[in-house]
């Protein structure tokens, strides 16, 4: 069981390493540029303020972290954690290019965060939780490292609920996206894994229940873009 999980983690790491070079481009193209909007809304729910310190877990190439440091009146810092060094490397390059120096990229496993309890003023994970084998452990780690009465935001893909949109989306997600994704990324598996992993992810209510189960209060969620993605918001209570 444990070695199965380790094996799966390595597979996820290798998959993201393989697509890291084209990851940002693929996000823009395959989401019709919606991904920026989704991150912007999710970050707005963090209620970032002043000189504070935030965790962006499963940060990848750092787009969420960059969105946080761009918030008005923000003078704090972000820790961008991910276990895929190649993804982080592109994030570091991007920040250099943008002259951003208050994001620290850290190689970290979401299931075992190398941070003390109550380190952060809030945490966010965008499109990452779906890839994590032990999601409860990851949510517990986010809760442990965030101070009391602060927000944790999870942005993740969902299955749309509208019947008409659902069938159009199903065709795009299951056929067009894997094909265009594999051509653009030159990787056969990553963009077939995406729809499969979204389908395997718990429904909205079930995931919200898991957030409550690890001790978060005021858990709520809302859909964006016809329910393609869902933003979950919870508050720590200790
Ligand atoms: C789909 S990408 C999302 C990246 C970024 N948050 C964004 O909005 O584009 C998922 C990221 O989660 C990371 N990841 C998956 N499982 C992880 C784990 N257990 N610990 C740390 N990072 C993980 C992957 O390496 C990958 O960079």
Coordinates of N, CA and C and ligand atoms in Angstrom, one line a residue:
X1 N 0.8 -1.2 0.0 CA 0.0 0.0 0.0 C 0.9 1.3 0.0
X2 N 1.8 1.3 1.0 CA 2.7 2.4 1.1 C 3.6 2.6 -0.2
X3 N 4.1 1.4 -0.7 CA 4.9 1.5 -1.8 C 4.1 1.8 -3.1
X4 N 2.8 1.4 -3.1 CA 1.9 1.8 -4.2 C 1.8 3.3 -4.3
X5 N 1.6 3.9 -3.1 CA 1.4 5.4 -3.0 C 2.7 6.1 -3.4
X6 N 3.8 5.5 -3.0 CA 5.1 6.2 -3.4 C 5.3 6.1 -4.9
X7 N 4.9 5.0 -5.4 CA 5.0 4.7 -6.9 C 4.1 5.8 -7.6
X8 N 2.9 6.0 -7.1 CA 2.0 6.9 -7.7 C 2.5 8.3 -7.7
X9 N 3.1 8.7 -6.5 CA 3.7 10.0 -6.3 C 4.8 10.3 -7.4
X10 N 5.6 9.2 -7.5 CA 6.7 9.4 -8.5 C 6.2 9.6 -9.9
X11 N 5.1 8.8 -10.2 CA 4.5 9.0 -11.5 C 3.9 10.4 -11.8
X12 N 3.3 10.9 -10.7 CA 2.7 12.3 -10.8 C 3.9 13.3 -11.0
X13 N 4.9 13.1 -10.2 CA 6.1 14.0 -10.3 C 6.7 14.0 -11.7
X14 N 6.9 12.7 -12.2 CA 7.5 12.6 -13.5 C 6.6 13.2 -14.6
X15 N 5.3 13.0 -14.5 CA 4.3 13.5 -15.5 C 4.4 15.1 -15.5
X16 N 4.4 15.7 -14.4 CA 4.5 17.2 -14.4 C 5.9 17.7 -14.8
X17 N 6.9 16.9 -14.5 CA 8.3 17.3 -15.0 C 8.3 17.2 -16.5
X18 N 7.6 16.2 -17.1 CA 7.7 16.0 -18.5 C 6.9 17.2 -19.3
X19 N 5.9 17.7 -18.6 CA 5.1 18.8 -19.3 C 5.4 20.2 -18.9
X20 N 6.4 20.3 -17.9 CA 6.6 21.6 -17.2 C 6.9 22.7 -18.2
X21 N 7.7 22.4 -19.3 CA 8.1 23.4 -20.2 C 7.0 24.1 -20.9
X22 N 5.9 23.3 -21.2 CA 4.8 23.8 -21.9 C 3.5 24.0 -21.1
X23 N 3.7 23.8 -19.8 CA 2.6 23.8 -18.9 C 1.7 25.1 -19.0
X24 N 2.4 26.2 -18.9 CA 1.7 27.5 -18.9 C 0.9 27.7 -20.2
X25 N 1.6 27.4 -21.3 CA 1.0 27.6 -22.6 C -0.2 26.7 -22.7
X26 N -0.1 25.5 -22.3 CA -1.2 24.5 -22.4 C -2.4 25.0 -21.6
X27 N -2.1 25.5 -20.4 CA -3.2 26.1 -19.5 C -4.0 27.1 -20.3
X28 N -3.2 28.1 -20.9 CA -3.9 29.2 -21.6 C -4.7 28.7 -22.7
X29 N -4.1 27.8 -23.6 CA -4.8 27.4 -24.8 C -6.0 26.5 -24.4
X30 N -5.7 25.5 -23.6 CA -6.8 24.5 -23.4 C -8.0 25.0 -22.5
X31 N -7.7 26.1 -21.8 CA -8.8 26.7 -21.0 C -9.4 27.9 -21.6
X32 N -8.9 28.2 -22.9 CA -9.4 29.4 -23.6 C -9.1 30.6 -22.7
X33 N -8.0 30.6 -22.1 CA -7.5 31.8 -21.2 C -8.3 31.9 -19.9
X34 N -9.2 31.0 -19.6 CA -10.0 31.1 -18.4 C -9.3 30.9 -17.1
X35 N -8.1 30.1 -17.3 CA -7.4 29.7 -16.1 C -7.0 30.9 -15.2
X36 N -6.6 32.0 -15.9 CA -6.2 33.2 -15.2 C -7.3 33.8 -14.3
X37 N -8.5 33.8 -15.0 CA -9.7 34.3 -14.3 C -10.0 33.4 -13.1
X38 N -9.9 32.1 -13.2 CA -10.2 31.2 -12.1 C -9.3 31.4 -11.0
X39 N -8.0 31.6 -11.3 CA -7.0 31.8 -10.2 C -7.3 33.1 -9.5
X40 N -7.6 34.2 -10.3 CA -7.9 35.5 -9.8 C -9.0 35.5 -8.7
X41 N -10.1 34.8 -9.1 CA -11.3 34.7 -8.2 C -10.9 33.9 -6.9
X42 N -10.2 32.8 -7.1 CA -9.8 32.0 -6.0 C -8.9 32.8 -5.0
X43 N -8.0 33.5 -5.6 CA -7.1 34.3 -4.7 C -7.9 35.4 -4.0
X44 N -8.9 36.0 -4.7 CA -9.6 37.0 -4.0 C -10.3 36.5 -2.7
X45 N -10.6 35.2 -2.7 CA -11.3 34.6 -1.5 C -10.3 34.4 -0.3
X46 N -9.0 34.5 -0.6 CA -8.1 34.4 0.5 C -8.1 35.6 1.4
X47 N -8.5 36.7 0.9 CA -8.5 38.0 1.7 C -7.1 38.4 2.1
X48 N -6.3 38.4 1.1 CA -4.9 38.8 1.4 C -4.7 40.3 1.8
X49 N -3.9 40.5 2.8 CA -3.7 41.9 3.2 C -2.3 42.1 3.7
X50 N -1.9 43.4 3.6 CA -0.6 43.9 4.1 C 0.6 43.0 4.2
X51 N 1.2 43.0 5.3 CA 2.5 42.3 5.5 C 2.2 40.9 6.1
X52 N 1.8 40.0 5.2 CA 1.4 38.7 5.7 C 2.1 37.6 4.9
X53 N 2.0 36.4 5.3 CA 2.7 35.3 4.7 C 1.7 34.2 4.3
X54 N 1.8 33.8 3.0 CA 0.8 32.9 2.5 C 1.4 31.7 1.9
X55 N 0.7 30.6 1.9 CA 1.2 29.3 1.3 C 0.4 29.0 0.1
X56 N 1.1 28.8 -1.0 CA 0.5 28.4 -2.3 C 1.1 26.9 -2.4
X57 N 0.2 26.0 -2.1 CA 0.7 24.6 -2.2 C 0.3 23.9 -3.5
X58 N 1.2 23.1 -4.0 CA 1.1 22.5 -5.3 C 1.1 23.7 -6.3
X59 N 2.1 24.5 -6.1 CA 2.2 25.8 -6.8 C 2.6 25.7 -8.2
X60 N 3.2 24.6 -8.6 CA 3.7 24.4 -10.0 C 4.6 25.5 -10.5
X61 N 4.2 26.2 -11.5 CA 5.0 27.3 -12.1 C 4.7 28.6 -11.5
X62 N 3.9 28.6 -10.4 CA 3.8 29.8 -9.5 C 2.7 30.8 -9.9
X63 N 1.8 30.5 -10.8 CA 0.8 31.5 -11.2 C -0.1 32.0 -10.1
X64 N -0.4 31.1 -9.2 CA -1.3 31.6 -8.0 C -0.4 32.5 -7.1
X65 N 0.8 32.1 -6.9 CA 1.7 33.0 -6.0 C 1.8 34.4 -6.6
X66 N 2.0 34.4 -7.9 CA 2.2 35.7 -8.6 C 0.9 36.5 -8.5
X67 N -0.2 35.8 -8.6 CA -1.5 36.6 -8.4 C -1.6 37.1 -7.0
X68 N -1.1 36.4 -6.0 CA -1.2 36.9 -4.6 C -0.3 38.1 -4.5
X69 N 0.9 38.1 -4.9 CA 1.8 39.2 -4.7 C 1.4 40.5 -5.5
X70 N 0.5 40.2 -6.5 CA 0.0 41.4 -7.3 C -1.2 42.1 -6.6
X71 N -1.7 41.5 -5.5 CA -2.9 42.1 -4.8 C -2.5 43.5 -4.3
X72 N -3.5 44.3 -4.4 CA -3.3 45.7 -4.0 C -2.9 45.8 -2.5
X73 N -2.0 46.7 -2.2 CA -1.5 46.9 -0.9 C -0.8 45.7 -0.3
X74 N -0.4 44.7 -1.1 CA 0.3 43.6 -0.5 C 1.8 43.8 -0.3
X75 N 2.3 43.6 0.9 CA 3.7 43.9 1.1 C 4.3 42.6 1.8
X76 N 3.6 41.5 1.8 CA 4.1 40.3 2.4 C 4.9 39.4 1.5
X77 N 4.7 38.1 1.8 CA 5.5 37.1 1.0 C 4.6 35.8 0.8
X78 N 5.1 35.0 -0.1 CA 4.4 33.8 -0.5 C 5.4 32.7 -0.5
X79 N 5.0 31.5 0.1 CA 5.8 30.3 -0.1 C 5.1 29.5 -1.1
X80 N 5.8 29.2 -2.2 CA 5.2 28.4 -3.3 C 5.8 27.0 -3.2
X81 N 5.0 26.0 -2.7 CA 5.5 24.7 -2.5 C 5.0 23.7 -3.5
X82 N 5.9 22.8 -3.9 CA 5.6 21.8 -4.9 C 6.6 20.7 -4.8
X83 N 6.3 19.5 -5.2 CA 7.3 18.4 -5.1 C 7.9 18.1 -6.5
X84 N 7.6 18.9 -7.5 CA 8.2 18.7 -8.8 C 9.2 19.9 -9.1
X85 N 10.4 19.5 -9.0 CA 11.5 20.6 -9.1 C 11.4 21.3 -10.5
X86 N 11.1 20.5 -11.5 CA 11.1 21.2 -12.8 C 10.0 22.2 -12.9
X87 N 8.8 21.9 -12.3 CA 7.7 22.9 -12.4 C 8.2 24.2 -11.6
X88 N 8.8 24.0 -10.4 CA 9.3 25.1 -9.6 C 10.3 25.9 -10.4
X89 N 11.2 25.2 -11.1 CA 12.2 25.9 -11.9 C 11.6 27.0 -12.8
X90 N 10.5 26.6 -13.5 CA 9.9 27.5 -14.4 C 9.3 28.7 -13.7
X91 N 8.8 28.4 -12.5 CA 8.2 29.5 -11.6 C 9.3 30.5 -11.2
X92 N 10.5 29.9 -10.8 CA 11.6 30.8 -10.4 C 12.0 31.7 -11.6
X93 N 12.1 31.1 -12.8 CA 12.5 31.8 -14.0 C 11.5 33.0 -14.3
X94 N 10.2 32.6 -14.1 CA 9.1 33.6 -14.4 C 9.2 34.8 -13.5
X95 N 9.5 34.5 -12.2 CA 9.6 35.5 -11.2 C 10.8 36.4 -11.4
X96 N 11.9 35.8 -11.8 CA 13.1 36.6 -12.2 C 12.7 37.6 -13.3
X97 N 12.1 37.0 -14.3 CA 11.7 37.8 -15.5 C 10.8 39.0 -15.1
X98 N 9.9 38.7 -14.2 CA 8.9 39.7 -13.8 C 9.4 40.6 -12.6
X99 N 10.7 40.3 -12.2 CA 11.3 41.1 -11.1 C 10.5 41.0 -9.8
X100 N 10.0 39.8 -9.6 CA 9.3 39.5 -8.3 C 10.2 38.8 -7.4
X101 N 10.4 39.4 -6.1 CA 11.3 38.7 -5.2 C 10.7 38.4 -3.9
X102 N 9.4 38.4 -3.8 CA 8.8 38.0 -2.5 C 8.0 36.6 -2.6
X103 N 8.5 35.8 -3.5 CA 7.9 34.4 -3.6 C 9.1 33.5 -3.4
X104 N 9.0 32.6 -2.4 CA 10.0 31.6 -2.2 C 9.5 30.3 -2.6
X105 N 10.3 29.7 -3.6 CA 9.9 28.4 -4.1 C 10.5 27.3 -3.3
X106 N 9.7 26.4 -2.8 CA 10.2 25.3 -1.9 C 9.8 24.0 -2.4
X107 N 10.7 23.0 -2.4 CA 10.4 21.7 -2.8 C 9.8 21.0 -1.6
X108 N 8.5 20.7 -1.7 CA 7.8 20.2 -0.5 C 6.7 19.2 -0.9
X109 N 6.4 18.2 -0.1 CA 5.3 17.3 -0.4 C 4.1 17.7 0.4
X110 N 3.0 17.9 -0.2 CA 1.8 18.4 0.4 C 1.3 17.5 1.6
X111 N 1.7 16.3 1.6 CA 1.3 15.4 2.6 C 2.2 15.5 3.9
X112 N 3.3 16.1 3.7 CA 4.2 16.2 4.9 C 4.9 17.6 4.8
X113 N 4.3 18.6 5.1 CA 4.8 20.0 4.9 C 6.0 20.3 5.8
X114 N 7.1 20.8 5.3 CA 8.2 21.1 6.1 C 8.1 22.5 6.8
X115 N 6.9 22.8 7.3 CA 6.7 24.1 8.0 C 6.1 23.9 9.4
X116 N 6.5 24.8 10.3 CA 6.0 24.7 11.6 C 4.5 25.0 11.6
X117 N 3.8 24.6 12.7 CA 2.4 25.0 12.8 C 2.2 26.5 12.9
X118 N 1.1 26.9 12.4 CA 0.7 28.4 12.4 C 1.7 29.3 11.8
X119 N 2.3 28.8 10.7 CA 3.3 29.6 10.0 C 2.6 30.7 9.1
X120 N 1.5 30.3 8.5 CA 0.9 31.1 7.4 C -0.4 31.8 7.8
X121 N -0.7 32.9 7.1 CA -1.9 33.7 7.3 C -3.0 33.1 6.4
X122 N -2.7 32.1 5.6 CA -3.7 31.5 4.8 C -3.0 30.6 3.8
X123 N -3.8 29.7 3.2 CA -3.2 28.8 2.2 C -4.2 28.6 1.0
X124 N -3.6 28.3 -0.1 CA -4.4 28.0 -1.3 C -3.7 26.9 -2.1
X125 N -4.6 26.1 -2.7 CA -4.1 25.0 -3.6 C -5.0 25.1 -4.9
X126 N -4.3 25.3 -6.0 CA -5.1 25.4 -7.2 C -4.7 24.2 -8.1
X127 N -5.7 23.4 -8.5 CA -5.6 22.3 -9.4 C -4.5 21.3 -8.9
X128 N -4.4 21.2 -7.6 CA -3.3 20.3 -7.0 C -3.9 19.2 -6.2
X129 N -5.0 19.5 -5.4 CA -5.5 18.5 -4.5 C -6.0 17.2 -5.1
X130 N -6.4 17.3 -6.4 CA -6.9 16.2 -7.2 C -5.8 15.2 -7.4
X131 N -4.6 15.7 -7.4 CA -3.4 14.8 -7.7 C -2.9 14.1 -6.5
X132 N -3.4 14.5 -5.3 CA -2.8 14.0 -4.1 C -3.5 12.7 -3.6
X133 N -2.7 11.7 -3.3 CA -3.3 10.4 -3.0 C -4.0 10.5 -1.6
X134 N -3.4 11.1 -0.6 CA -4.1 11.2 0.7 C -4.5 12.6 0.9
X135 N -5.7 12.9 0.4 CA -6.2 14.3 0.4 C -6.5 14.8 1.8
X136 N -6.9 13.8 2.6 CA -7.2 14.2 4.0 C -5.9 14.7 4.7
X137 N -4.9 13.9 4.5 CA -3.6 14.3 5.1 C -3.1 15.7 4.6
X138 N -3.3 15.9 3.3 CA -2.9 17.2 2.8 C -3.7 18.3 3.4
X139 N -5.0 18.1 3.5 CA -5.9 19.2 4.1 C -5.5 19.4 5.6
X140 N -5.2 18.3 6.3 CA -4.7 18.4 7.7 C -3.4 19.2 7.8
X141 N -2.5 19.0 6.8 CA -1.3 19.7 6.8 C -1.5 21.2 6.5
X142 N -2.4 21.5 5.6 CA -2.7 22.9 5.4 C -3.3 23.6 6.7
X143 N -4.2 22.9 7.3 CA -4.8 23.4 8.5 C -3.8 23.6 9.6
X144 N -2.9 22.6 9.8 CA -1.8 22.7 10.8 C -0.9 23.9 10.6
X145 N -0.6 24.2 9.4 CA 0.4 25.3 9.1 C -0.2 26.7 9.0
X146 N -1.6 26.7 9.0 CA -2.2 28.0 8.9 C -2.7 28.5 10.3
X147 N -2.6 29.7 10.6 CA -3.0 30.3 11.9 C -4.5 30.1 12.1
X148 N -4.9 30.3 13.3 CA -6.3 30.1 13.7 C -7.2 31.2 13.0
X149 N -8.4 30.8 12.6 CA -9.4 31.7 12.0 C -8.9 32.4 10.7
X150 N -8.2 31.6 9.9 CA -7.7 32.2 8.7 C -8.2 31.2 7.5
X151 N -8.1 31.7 6.3 CA -8.8 31.0 5.2 C -7.9 30.0 4.5
X152 N -8.5 28.9 4.1 CA -7.9 27.9 3.2 C -8.8 27.8 1.9
X153 N -8.2 28.1 0.8 CA -9.0 28.1 -0.5 C -8.5 26.9 -1.4
X154 N -9.4 26.2 -1.9 CA -9.0 25.1 -2.8 C -9.8 25.4 -4.2
X155 N -9.0 25.4 -5.2 CA -9.6 25.6 -6.6 C -9.4 24.3 -7.3
X156 N -10.4 23.7 -7.8 CA -10.3 22.4 -8.5 C -11.3 22.2 -9.6
X157 N -10.9 21.4 -10.5 CA -11.9 21.1 -11.6 C -13.1 20.3 -11.1
X158 N -14.2 20.5 -11.7 CA -15.5 19.8 -11.3 C -16.1 19.3 -12.6
X159 N -17.1 18.5 -12.4 CA -17.9 18.1 -13.6 C -19.1 19.1 -13.6
X160 N -19.4 19.7 -14.8 CA -20.5 20.6 -14.9 C -21.8 19.9 -14.7
X161 N -22.8 20.7 -14.1 CA -24.1 20.1 -13.8 C -25.2 20.3 -14.9
X162 N -25.0 21.4 -15.6 CA -26.0 21.8 -16.6 C -26.0 20.7 -17.7
X163 N -27.2 20.1 -18.0 CA -27.3 18.9 -18.9 C -26.8 19.2 -20.3
X164 N -27.1 20.4 -20.8 CA -26.8 20.7 -22.2 C -25.3 21.0 -22.3
X165 N -24.8 21.8 -21.4 CA -23.4 22.2 -21.4 C -22.5 20.9 -21.1
X166 N -23.1 20.1 -20.3 CA -22.3 18.9 -19.9 C -21.9 18.0 -21.1
X167 N -22.9 17.9 -22.1 CA -22.5 17.0 -23.2 C -21.5 17.6 -24.1
X168 N -21.6 18.9 -24.3 CA -20.6 19.6 -25.1 C -19.2 19.5 -24.4
X169 N -19.2 19.8 -23.1 CA -18.0 19.8 -22.4 C -17.4 18.4 -22.3
X170 N -18.3 17.4 -22.2 CA -17.8 16.0 -22.2 C -17.0 15.7 -23.4
X171 N -17.5 16.1 -24.6 CA -16.9 15.8 -25.8 C -15.5 16.6 -25.9
X172 N -15.5 17.8 -25.4 CA -14.2 18.6 -25.4 C -13.2 17.9 -24.5
X173 N -13.7 17.6 -23.3 CA -12.8 17.2 -22.2 C -12.2 15.8 -22.5
X174 N -13.1 14.9 -23.0 CA -12.7 13.5 -23.2 C -12.0 13.3 -24.5
X175 N -12.3 14.1 -25.5 CA -11.7 13.8 -26.8 C -10.8 14.9 -27.3
X176 N -11.3 16.1 -27.4 CA -10.4 17.2 -28.0 C -9.2 17.6 -27.1
X177 N -9.5 17.8 -25.8 CA -8.4 18.2 -24.9 C -7.3 17.1 -24.8
X178 N -7.6 15.8 -24.6 CA -6.5 14.9 -24.6 C -5.6 14.9 -25.9
X179 N -6.3 15.0 -27.0 CA -5.6 15.0 -28.3 C -4.8 16.2 -28.5
X180 N -5.4 17.4 -28.3 CA -4.6 18.6 -28.5 C -3.5 18.7 -27.4
X181 N -3.9 18.3 -26.2 CA -2.9 18.3 -25.1 C -1.7 17.4 -25.4
X182 N -1.9 16.3 -26.0 CA -0.8 15.4 -26.3 C 0.1 15.9 -27.4
X183 N -0.6 16.6 -28.4 CA 0.2 17.2 -29.5 C 1.1 18.3 -29.0
X184 N 0.4 19.2 -28.2 CA 1.2 20.4 -27.8 C 2.2 20.1 -26.7
X185 N 1.9 19.2 -25.8 CA 2.9 18.9 -24.7 C 3.9 17.8 -25.1
X186 N 3.6 17.1 -26.2 CA 4.4 16.0 -26.7 C 4.5 14.9 -25.6
X187 N 3.4 14.8 -24.9 CA 3.3 13.8 -23.8 C 1.9 13.1 -23.9
X188 N 2.0 11.8 -24.1 CA 0.8 11.0 -24.4 C -0.2 10.9 -23.2
X189 N 0.4 10.9 -22.0 CA -0.5 10.5 -20.9 C -1.1 11.7 -20.1
X190 N -0.4 12.8 -20.0 CA -0.8 13.8 -19.1 C -2.2 14.4 -19.3
X191 N -2.5 14.6 -20.6 CA -3.8 15.2 -20.8 C -5.0 14.1 -21.0
X192 N -4.6 12.9 -20.9 CA -5.7 11.9 -20.7 C -5.9 11.6 -19.3
X193 N -4.8 11.8 -18.5 CA -4.9 11.7 -17.0 C -5.8 12.8 -16.5
X194 N -5.8 14.0 -17.1 CA -6.6 15.1 -16.6 C -8.1 14.8 -16.5
X195 N -8.7 14.4 -17.6 CA -10.2 14.1 -17.4 C -10.4 12.9 -16.5
X196 N -9.5 11.9 -16.6 CA -9.7 10.7 -15.7 C -9.7 11.1 -14.2
X197 N -8.7 12.0 -13.9 CA -8.6 12.4 -12.5 C -9.7 13.3 -12.1
X198 N -10.2 14.1 -13.0 CA -11.4 15.0 -12.6 C -12.6 14.1 -12.3
X199 N -12.8 13.1 -13.2 CA -13.9 12.2 -13.0 C -13.8 11.4 -11.7
X200 N -12.6 11.1 -11.3 CA -12.4 10.3 -10.0 C -12.4 11.2 -8.8
X201 N -12.4 12.5 -9.0 CA -12.4 13.4 -7.8 C -13.8 13.4 -7.1
X202 N -13.8 13.5 -5.8 CA -15.2 13.5 -5.1 C -16.0 14.7 -5.6
X203 N -17.3 14.5 -5.5 CA -18.3 15.6 -5.8 C -18.1 16.8 -4.9
X204 N -18.8 17.9 -5.2 CA -18.6 19.1 -4.4 C -18.9 18.9 -2.9
X205 N -20.1 18.3 -2.7 CA -20.5 18.1 -1.3 C -19.6 17.2 -0.5
X206 N -19.1 16.2 -1.2 CA -18.2 15.2 -0.5 C -16.9 15.9 -0.2
X207 N -16.4 16.7 -1.1 CA -15.1 17.3 -0.8 C -15.3 18.4 0.3
X208 N -16.4 19.1 0.2 CA -16.6 20.1 1.3 C -16.8 19.4 2.6
X209 N -17.3 18.2 2.6 CA -17.5 17.5 3.9 C -16.1 17.1 4.4
X210 N -15.2 16.7 3.5 CA -13.8 16.4 3.9 C -13.1 17.6 4.6
X211 N -13.4 18.8 4.0 CA -12.8 20.0 4.6 C -13.3 20.2 6.0
X212 N -14.6 20.0 6.2 CA -15.2 20.1 7.5 C -14.6 19.0 8.5
X213 N -14.5 17.8 7.9 CA -14.0 16.7 8.7 C -12.6 16.9 9.2
X214 N -11.8 17.7 8.6 CA -10.4 18.0 9.1 C -10.4 19.2 10.1
X215 N -11.6 19.7 10.3 CA -11.8 20.7 11.4 C -12.0 22.2 10.8
X216 N -12.2 22.3 9.5 CA -12.4 23.7 9.1 C -13.9 24.1 9.3
X217 N -14.1 25.4 9.6 CA -15.5 25.9 9.8 C -15.9 26.8 8.6
X218 N -17.1 27.2 8.5 CA -17.6 28.0 7.5 C -17.2 27.5 6.1
X219 N -17.3 26.3 5.9 CA -16.9 25.7 4.6 C -18.0 26.0 3.5
X220 N -17.6 26.6 2.4 CA -18.6 26.9 1.4 C -17.9 26.7 0.0
X221 N -18.7 26.6 -1.0 CA -18.1 26.4 -2.3 C -19.0 27.0 -3.4
X222 N -18.4 27.4 -4.5 CA -19.2 28.0 -5.6 C -18.5 27.6 -6.9
X223 N -19.3 27.5 -8.0 CA -18.8 27.1 -9.3 C -18.4 28.3 -10.1
X224 N -17.5 28.1 -11.0 CA -17.2 29.1 -12.0 C -17.3 28.5 -13.4
X225 N -17.6 29.3 -14.4 CA -17.6 28.8 -15.8 C -18.5 27.6 -16.0
X226 N -19.7 27.7 -15.7 CA -20.7 26.5 -15.9 C -20.3 25.3 -15.0
X227 N -19.6 25.5 -14.0 CA -19.2 24.4 -13.1 C -18.1 23.6 -13.6
X228 N -17.2 24.1 -14.5 CA -16.0 23.4 -14.9 C -15.1 23.4 -13.7
X229 N -15.0 24.5 -12.9 CA -14.2 24.5 -11.8 C -15.0 24.9 -10.6
X230 N -14.5 24.5 -9.4 CA -15.2 24.9 -8.1 C -14.2 25.5 -7.2
X231 N -14.6 26.6 -6.5 CA -13.8 27.2 -5.5 C -14.3 26.8 -4.1
X232 N -13.5 26.2 -3.3 CA -13.9 25.8 -2.0 C -13.2 26.7 -1.0
X233 N -13.9 27.2 0.0 CA -13.3 28.1 1.0 C -13.7 27.6 2.4
X234 N -12.6 27.5 3.2 CA -12.9 27.1 4.6 C -12.0 28.0 5.5
X235 N -12.4 27.9 6.8 CA -11.7 28.7 7.8 C -11.1 27.8 8.9
X236 N -9.9 28.0 9.3 CA -9.3 27.2 10.3 C -9.9 27.5 11.7
X237 N -10.1 26.5 12.5 CA -10.5 26.7 13.9 C -9.7 25.8 14.8
X238 N -9.0 26.4 15.8 CA -8.1 25.6 16.6 C -8.4 25.7 18.1
Ligands
LIG1 C1 -2.1 20.9 -12.2 S1 -0.6 21.5 -11.4 C2 -1.2 23.0 -10.7 C3 -0.1 24.0 -10.6 C4 -0.6 25.4 -10.2 N1 -1.2 25.4 -8.9 C5 -1.5 26.1 -11.2 O1 -2.5 26.7 -10.7 O2 -1.2 26.0 -12.4 C6 -0.5 20.4 -10.0 C7 0.8 20.5 -9.3 O3 0.6 19.8 -8.1 C8 1.9 19.2 -7.8 N2 1.7 18.1 -6.8 C9 0.9 17.0 -7.0 N3 1.0 16.2 -5.9 C10 1.8 16.9 -5.0 C11 2.2 16.6 -3.7 N4 1.8 15.5 -3.0 N5 3.0 17.5 -3.1 C12 3.4 18.6 -3.7 N6 3.0 18.9 -5.0 C13 2.2 18.1 -5.6 C14 2.4 18.8 -9.1 O4 3.8 18.6 -9.1 C15 2.0 20.0 -10.0 O5 3.0 21.0 -10.1

